[in-house]
Short mmCIF file of N, CA and C in Angstrom, two decimals:
data_model
loop_
_atom_site.label_atom_id
_atom_site.label_comp_id
_atom_site.label_asym_id
_atom_site.label_seq_id
_atom_site.Cartn_x
_atom_site.Cartn_y
_atom_site.Cartn_z
N MET A 1494 0.82 -1.19 0.00
CA MET A 1494 0.00 0.00 0.00
C MET A 1494 0.86 1.26 0.00
N THR A 1495 1.93 1.26 0.80
CA THR A 1495 2.80 2.44 0.84
C THR A 1495 3.45 2.67 -0.51
N ALA A 1496 3.79 1.60 -1.22
CA ALA A 1496 4.41 1.74 -2.53
C ALA A 1496 3.45 2.42 -3.49
N LEU A 1497 2.20 1.99 -3.52
CA LEU A 1497 1.21 2.61 -4.41
C LEU A 1497 0.94 4.05 -4.00
N SER A 1498 0.86 4.30 -2.72
CA SER A 1498 0.65 5.66 -2.24
C SER A 1498 1.82 6.56 -2.61
N THR A 1499 3.02 6.05 -2.48
CA THR A 1499 4.21 6.82 -2.83
C THR A 1499 4.22 7.15 -4.32
N LEU A 1500 3.90 6.17 -5.14
CA LEU A 1500 3.84 6.42 -6.58
C LEU A 1500 2.77 7.45 -6.91
N ALA A 1501 1.61 7.33 -6.28
CA ALA A 1501 0.52 8.27 -6.53
C ALA A 1501 0.93 9.68 -6.12
N ASN A 1502 1.63 9.80 -4.99
CA ASN A 1502 2.09 11.12 -4.55
C ASN A 1502 3.15 11.69 -5.50
N LEU A 1503 4.04 10.85 -5.98
CA LEU A 1503 5.03 11.32 -6.94
C LEU A 1503 4.36 11.77 -8.24
N GLU A 1504 3.33 11.06 -8.65
CA GLU A 1504 2.61 11.44 -9.86
C GLU A 1504 1.91 12.79 -9.64
N ARG A 1505 1.29 12.95 -8.49
CA ARG A 1505 0.50 14.15 -8.20
C ARG A 1505 1.36 15.35 -7.85
N LEU A 1506 2.41 15.13 -7.04
CA LEU A 1506 3.21 16.23 -6.51
C LEU A 1506 4.48 16.51 -7.30
N GLY A 1507 4.90 15.56 -8.12
CA GLY A 1507 6.16 15.70 -8.84
C GLY A 1507 7.32 15.18 -8.02
N PRO A 1508 8.53 15.29 -8.55
CA PRO A 1508 9.72 14.76 -7.86
C PRO A 1508 9.86 15.31 -6.45
N ARG A 1509 10.31 14.45 -5.54
CA ARG A 1509 10.46 14.81 -4.14
C ARG A 1509 11.72 14.20 -3.56
N ARG A 1510 12.22 14.84 -2.52
CA ARG A 1510 13.34 14.28 -1.76
C ARG A 1510 12.84 13.08 -0.96
N LEU A 1511 13.76 12.18 -0.66
CA LEU A 1511 13.41 11.03 0.17
C LEU A 1511 12.83 11.46 1.50
N THR A 1512 13.42 12.48 2.11
CA THR A 1512 12.93 12.94 3.41
C THR A 1512 11.49 13.44 3.32
N GLU A 1513 11.16 14.15 2.24
CA GLU A 1513 9.79 14.62 2.05
C GLU A 1513 8.83 13.45 1.88
N LEU A 1514 9.23 12.48 1.07
CA LEU A 1514 8.38 11.31 0.86
C LEU A 1514 8.14 10.56 2.16
N ALA A 1515 9.17 10.44 2.98
CA ALA A 1515 9.02 9.74 4.26
C ALA A 1515 7.99 10.45 5.13
N VAL A 1516 8.05 11.78 5.18
CA VAL A 1516 7.10 12.54 5.99
C VAL A 1516 5.68 12.37 5.43
N ILE A 1517 5.54 12.50 4.11
CA ILE A 1517 4.23 12.38 3.47
C ILE A 1517 3.61 11.02 3.77
N GLU A 1518 4.42 9.97 3.70
CA GLU A 1518 3.91 8.61 3.89
C GLU A 1518 3.89 8.17 5.35
N GLY A 1519 4.49 8.97 6.23
CA GLY A 1519 4.49 8.62 7.64
C GLY A 1519 5.38 7.44 7.98
N VAL A 1520 6.51 7.36 7.29
CA VAL A 1520 7.47 6.28 7.57
C VAL A 1520 8.84 6.90 7.86
N THR A 1521 9.76 6.10 8.32
CA THR A 1521 11.11 6.60 8.58
C THR A 1521 11.86 6.78 7.27
N GLN A 1522 12.90 7.59 7.33
CA GLN A 1522 13.70 7.79 6.12
C GLN A 1522 14.36 6.48 5.67
N PRO A 1523 14.92 5.66 6.57
CA PRO A 1523 15.48 4.38 6.11
C PRO A 1523 14.42 3.49 5.44
N ALA A 1524 13.19 3.50 5.96
CA ALA A 1524 12.14 2.70 5.34
C ALA A 1524 11.82 3.23 3.94
N MET A 1525 11.79 4.56 3.80
CA MET A 1525 11.50 5.14 2.48
C MET A 1525 12.65 4.85 1.52
N THR A 1526 13.88 4.91 2.00
CA THR A 1526 15.02 4.60 1.15
C THR A 1526 14.91 3.18 0.61
N GLN A 1527 14.54 2.26 1.48
CA GLN A 1527 14.38 0.86 1.08
C GLN A 1527 13.23 0.72 0.07
N LEU A 1528 12.12 1.41 0.31
CA LEU A 1528 10.98 1.34 -0.59
C LEU A 1528 11.34 1.91 -1.96
N VAL A 1529 12.02 3.05 -1.98
CA VAL A 1529 12.40 3.65 -3.26
C VAL A 1529 13.36 2.74 -4.02
N SER A 1530 14.25 2.07 -3.30
CA SER A 1530 15.14 1.12 -3.97
C SER A 1530 14.35 0.01 -4.64
N LYS A 1531 13.31 -0.48 -3.98
CA LYS A 1531 12.45 -1.51 -4.58
C LYS A 1531 11.71 -0.97 -5.79
N LEU A 1532 11.20 0.25 -5.67
CA LEU A 1532 10.49 0.87 -6.80
C LEU A 1532 11.43 1.07 -7.99
N GLU A 1533 12.68 1.44 -7.70
CA GLU A 1533 13.68 1.59 -8.77
C GLU A 1533 13.96 0.24 -9.43
N HIS A 1534 14.10 -0.78 -8.62
CA HIS A 1534 14.38 -2.13 -9.14
C HIS A 1534 13.27 -2.59 -10.08
N GLN A 1535 12.04 -2.15 -9.80
CA GLN A 1535 10.89 -2.52 -10.64
C GLN A 1535 10.66 -1.49 -11.76
N ALA A 1536 11.55 -0.52 -11.88
CA ALA A 1536 11.47 0.54 -12.90
C ALA A 1536 10.22 1.40 -12.75
N LEU A 1537 9.70 1.50 -11.52
CA LEU A 1537 8.51 2.32 -11.26
C LEU A 1537 8.87 3.75 -10.85
N ALA A 1538 10.08 3.91 -10.32
CA ALA A 1538 10.56 5.23 -9.88
C ALA A 1538 12.05 5.30 -10.17
N GLU A 1539 12.56 6.54 -10.13
CA GLU A 1539 14.00 6.73 -10.35
C GLU A 1539 14.49 7.90 -9.51
N ARG A 1540 15.78 7.85 -9.22
CA ARG A 1540 16.44 8.94 -8.50
C ARG A 1540 17.26 9.74 -9.50
N ARG A 1541 17.17 11.06 -9.36
CA ARG A 1541 17.95 11.95 -10.22
C ARG A 1541 18.48 13.10 -9.38
N PRO A 1542 19.59 13.69 -9.81
CA PRO A 1542 20.09 14.87 -9.09
C PRO A 1542 19.11 16.03 -9.27
N ASP A 1543 18.97 16.82 -8.23
CA ASP A 1543 18.15 18.02 -8.29
C ASP A 1543 18.84 19.02 -9.21
N PRO A 1544 18.16 19.52 -10.25
CA PRO A 1544 18.82 20.45 -11.17
C PRO A 1544 19.23 21.76 -10.50
N GLU A 1545 18.60 22.09 -9.37
CA GLU A 1545 18.92 23.33 -8.66
C GLU A 1545 20.01 23.14 -7.61
N ASP A 1546 20.22 21.90 -7.18
CA ASP A 1546 21.23 21.61 -6.17
C ASP A 1546 21.72 20.19 -6.40
N GLY A 1547 22.84 20.05 -7.07
CA GLY A 1547 23.38 18.74 -7.44
C GLY A 1547 23.68 17.82 -6.28
N ARG A 1548 23.72 18.36 -5.05
CA ARG A 1548 23.97 17.52 -3.87
C ARG A 1548 22.71 16.78 -3.43
N VAL A 1549 21.57 17.21 -3.94
CA VAL A 1549 20.28 16.66 -3.53
C VAL A 1549 19.79 15.67 -4.57
N VAL A 1550 19.20 14.59 -4.11
CA VAL A 1550 18.62 13.59 -4.99
C VAL A 1550 17.10 13.69 -4.90
N LEU A 1551 16.46 13.71 -6.06
CA LEU A 1551 15.00 13.72 -6.12
C LEU A 1551 14.51 12.37 -6.66
N VAL A 1552 13.40 11.93 -6.14
CA VAL A 1552 12.77 10.70 -6.60
C VAL A 1552 11.60 11.10 -7.49
N SER A 1553 11.50 10.46 -8.64
CA SER A 1553 10.38 10.74 -9.54
C SER A 1553 9.79 9.43 -10.04
N ILE A 1554 8.55 9.51 -10.48
CA ILE A 1554 7.87 8.35 -11.04
C ILE A 1554 8.30 8.20 -12.50
N THR A 1555 8.45 6.99 -12.95
CA THR A 1555 8.79 6.72 -14.35
C THR A 1555 7.50 6.55 -15.16
N GLN A 1556 7.63 6.49 -16.46
CA GLN A 1556 6.46 6.23 -17.30
C GLN A 1556 5.89 4.85 -16.99
N HIS A 1557 6.76 3.91 -16.72
CA HIS A 1557 6.29 2.57 -16.34
C HIS A 1557 5.49 2.65 -15.03
N GLY A 1558 5.94 3.48 -14.10
CA GLY A 1558 5.21 3.68 -12.85
C GLY A 1558 3.84 4.29 -13.10
N ARG A 1559 3.78 5.28 -13.99
CA ARG A 1559 2.49 5.90 -14.35
C ARG A 1559 1.56 4.87 -14.99
N ASP A 1560 2.12 4.06 -15.86
CA ASP A 1560 1.32 3.03 -16.53
C ASP A 1560 0.78 2.02 -15.52
N GLU A 1561 1.62 1.62 -14.58
CA GLU A 1561 1.20 0.66 -13.55
C GLU A 1561 0.11 1.25 -12.67
N LEU A 1562 0.26 2.51 -12.27
CA LEU A 1562 -0.78 3.17 -11.49
C LEU A 1562 -2.10 3.20 -12.26
N ALA A 1563 -2.04 3.57 -13.52
CA ALA A 1563 -3.24 3.62 -14.35
C ALA A 1563 -3.90 2.25 -14.46
N ARG A 1564 -3.08 1.23 -14.63
CA ARG A 1564 -3.61 -0.14 -14.72
C ARG A 1564 -4.32 -0.53 -13.43
N ARG A 1565 -3.69 -0.25 -12.31
CA ARG A 1565 -4.30 -0.61 -11.01
C ARG A 1565 -5.56 0.20 -10.73
N ARG A 1566 -5.53 1.47 -11.09
CA ARG A 1566 -6.73 2.31 -10.89
C ARG A 1566 -7.88 1.79 -11.75
N ALA A 1567 -7.59 1.41 -12.97
CA ALA A 1567 -8.64 0.89 -13.86
C ALA A 1567 -9.23 -0.39 -13.29
N ALA A 1568 -8.38 -1.26 -12.76
CA ALA A 1568 -8.86 -2.51 -12.17
C ALA A 1568 -9.72 -2.23 -10.94
N GLN A 1569 -9.30 -1.27 -10.12
CA GLN A 1569 -10.08 -0.91 -8.94
C GLN A 1569 -11.42 -0.30 -9.34
N ALA A 1570 -11.41 0.57 -10.35
CA ALA A 1570 -12.65 1.20 -10.81
C ALA A 1570 -13.61 0.16 -11.36
N LYS A 1571 -13.08 -0.80 -12.10
CA LYS A 1571 -13.92 -1.86 -12.66
C LYS A 1571 -14.56 -2.67 -11.53
N ARG A 1572 -13.78 -3.02 -10.55
CA ARG A 1572 -14.31 -3.81 -9.42
C ARG A 1572 -15.36 -3.02 -8.65
N LEU A 1573 -15.10 -1.75 -8.42
CA LEU A 1573 -16.06 -0.91 -7.72
C LEU A 1573 -17.36 -0.81 -8.51
N ALA A 1574 -17.26 -0.63 -9.82
CA ALA A 1574 -18.45 -0.55 -10.67
C ALA A 1574 -19.26 -1.84 -10.58
N GLU A 1575 -18.58 -2.96 -10.55
CA GLU A 1575 -19.26 -4.26 -10.43
C GLU A 1575 -20.01 -4.35 -9.10
N LEU A 1576 -19.36 -3.90 -8.03
CA LEU A 1576 -20.00 -3.95 -6.71
C LEU A 1576 -21.20 -3.00 -6.63
N VAL A 1577 -21.04 -1.80 -7.18
CA VAL A 1577 -22.14 -0.83 -7.17
C VAL A 1577 -23.31 -1.36 -7.98
N ALA A 1578 -23.04 -2.02 -9.09
CA ALA A 1578 -24.11 -2.57 -9.94
C ALA A 1578 -24.95 -3.60 -9.20
N GLU A 1579 -24.38 -4.23 -8.20
CA GLU A 1579 -25.10 -5.25 -7.43
C GLU A 1579 -26.02 -4.64 -6.37
N LEU A 1580 -25.88 -3.35 -6.11
CA LEU A 1580 -26.69 -2.69 -5.09
C LEU A 1580 -28.10 -2.42 -5.59
N PRO A 1581 -29.04 -2.30 -4.67
CA PRO A 1581 -30.39 -1.90 -5.08
C PRO A 1581 -30.37 -0.48 -5.67
N GLU A 1582 -31.34 -0.19 -6.52
CA GLU A 1582 -31.42 1.11 -7.20
C GLU A 1582 -31.39 2.27 -6.20
N ALA A 1583 -32.08 2.15 -5.08
CA ALA A 1583 -32.11 3.23 -4.09
C ALA A 1583 -30.70 3.53 -3.55
N ASP A 1584 -29.94 2.49 -3.33
CA ASP A 1584 -28.56 2.69 -2.85
C ASP A 1584 -27.70 3.34 -3.94
N ARG A 1585 -27.87 2.92 -5.18
CA ARG A 1585 -27.12 3.53 -6.28
C ARG A 1585 -27.48 5.00 -6.43
N ALA A 1586 -28.75 5.33 -6.28
CA ALA A 1586 -29.19 6.72 -6.37
C ALA A 1586 -28.60 7.55 -5.23
N ALA A 1587 -28.56 6.98 -4.03
CA ALA A 1587 -27.99 7.70 -2.88
C ALA A 1587 -26.50 7.97 -3.11
N ILE A 1588 -25.79 7.00 -3.65
CA ILE A 1588 -24.37 7.18 -3.95
C ILE A 1588 -24.19 8.26 -5.01
N ALA A 1589 -24.99 8.21 -6.05
CA ALA A 1589 -24.90 9.21 -7.12
C ALA A 1589 -25.17 10.61 -6.58
N ALA A 1590 -26.13 10.73 -5.68
CA ALA A 1590 -26.46 12.04 -5.10
C ALA A 1590 -25.32 12.56 -4.23
N ALA A 1591 -24.55 11.66 -3.62
CA ALA A 1591 -23.45 12.07 -2.75
C ALA A 1591 -22.17 12.41 -3.50
N LEU A 1592 -22.08 12.03 -4.76
CA LEU A 1592 -20.83 12.22 -5.51
C LEU A 1592 -20.35 13.66 -5.59
N PRO A 1593 -21.21 14.66 -5.84
CA PRO A 1593 -20.70 16.03 -5.87
C PRO A 1593 -20.06 16.47 -4.55
N ALA A 1594 -20.67 16.11 -3.44
CA ALA A 1594 -20.09 16.46 -2.14
C ALA A 1594 -18.78 15.72 -1.91
N LEU A 1595 -18.72 14.47 -2.30
CA LEU A 1595 -17.47 13.70 -2.15
C LEU A 1595 -16.37 14.28 -3.04
N ASP A 1596 -16.74 14.73 -4.22
CA ASP A 1596 -15.77 15.36 -5.13
C ASP A 1596 -15.20 16.64 -4.50
N ARG A 1597 -16.07 17.46 -3.92
CA ARG A 1597 -15.60 18.68 -3.25
C ARG A 1597 -14.70 18.34 -2.07
N LEU A 1598 -15.07 17.34 -1.31
CA LEU A 1598 -14.27 16.92 -0.17
C LEU A 1598 -12.89 16.44 -0.61
N THR A 1599 -12.84 15.65 -1.65
CA THR A 1599 -11.57 15.16 -2.18
C THR A 1599 -10.72 16.31 -2.68
N SER A 1600 -11.34 17.23 -3.37
CA SER A 1600 -10.61 18.40 -3.88
C SER A 1600 -9.99 19.20 -2.74
N ARG A 1601 -10.75 19.39 -1.67
CA ARG A 1601 -10.21 20.13 -0.51
C ARG A 1601 -9.08 19.35 0.15
N ALA A 1602 -9.24 18.04 0.26
CA ALA A 1602 -8.21 17.21 0.90
C ALA A 1602 -6.91 17.25 0.12
N LEU A 1603 -7.01 17.38 -1.20
CA LEU A 1603 -5.82 17.41 -2.05
C LEU A 1603 -5.33 18.82 -2.29
N GLY A 1604 -5.91 19.79 -1.58
CA GLY A 1604 -5.42 21.16 -1.68
C GLY A 1604 -5.98 21.94 -2.84
N GLY A 1605 -7.10 21.49 -3.39
CA GLY A 1605 -7.68 22.17 -4.55
C GLY A 1605 -8.74 23.19 -4.20
N GLY A 1606 -8.90 23.54 -2.92
CA GLY A 1606 -9.90 24.55 -2.55
C GLY A 1606 -11.24 23.92 -2.27
N ALA A 1607 -12.27 24.77 -2.26
CA ALA A 1607 -13.63 24.32 -1.93
C ALA A 1607 -14.23 23.61 -3.10
#
């Protein structure tokens, strides 16, 4: 789960330092270093020097990482759609009515305002 969350944050926020990623994910820096090494080994992320400060290393998502995230999101969306389709019509209508509020909530949580 942390690996997928880290990839999603890299996709959304752009390249980040290991220390920033550790704080975002709520893990220790050594744990994040180990996770990023695994992501690199799978070609999902890469480390590059910071163009503004060559002493700093930034972690970024690769195209393969973006593709993998998209694949997993599509699979999750398909499964959710299947589960929703099994609900009674009244439940589906209640979910549909709640979607605008949930969208606003998500936008605020991700820093997009009201």
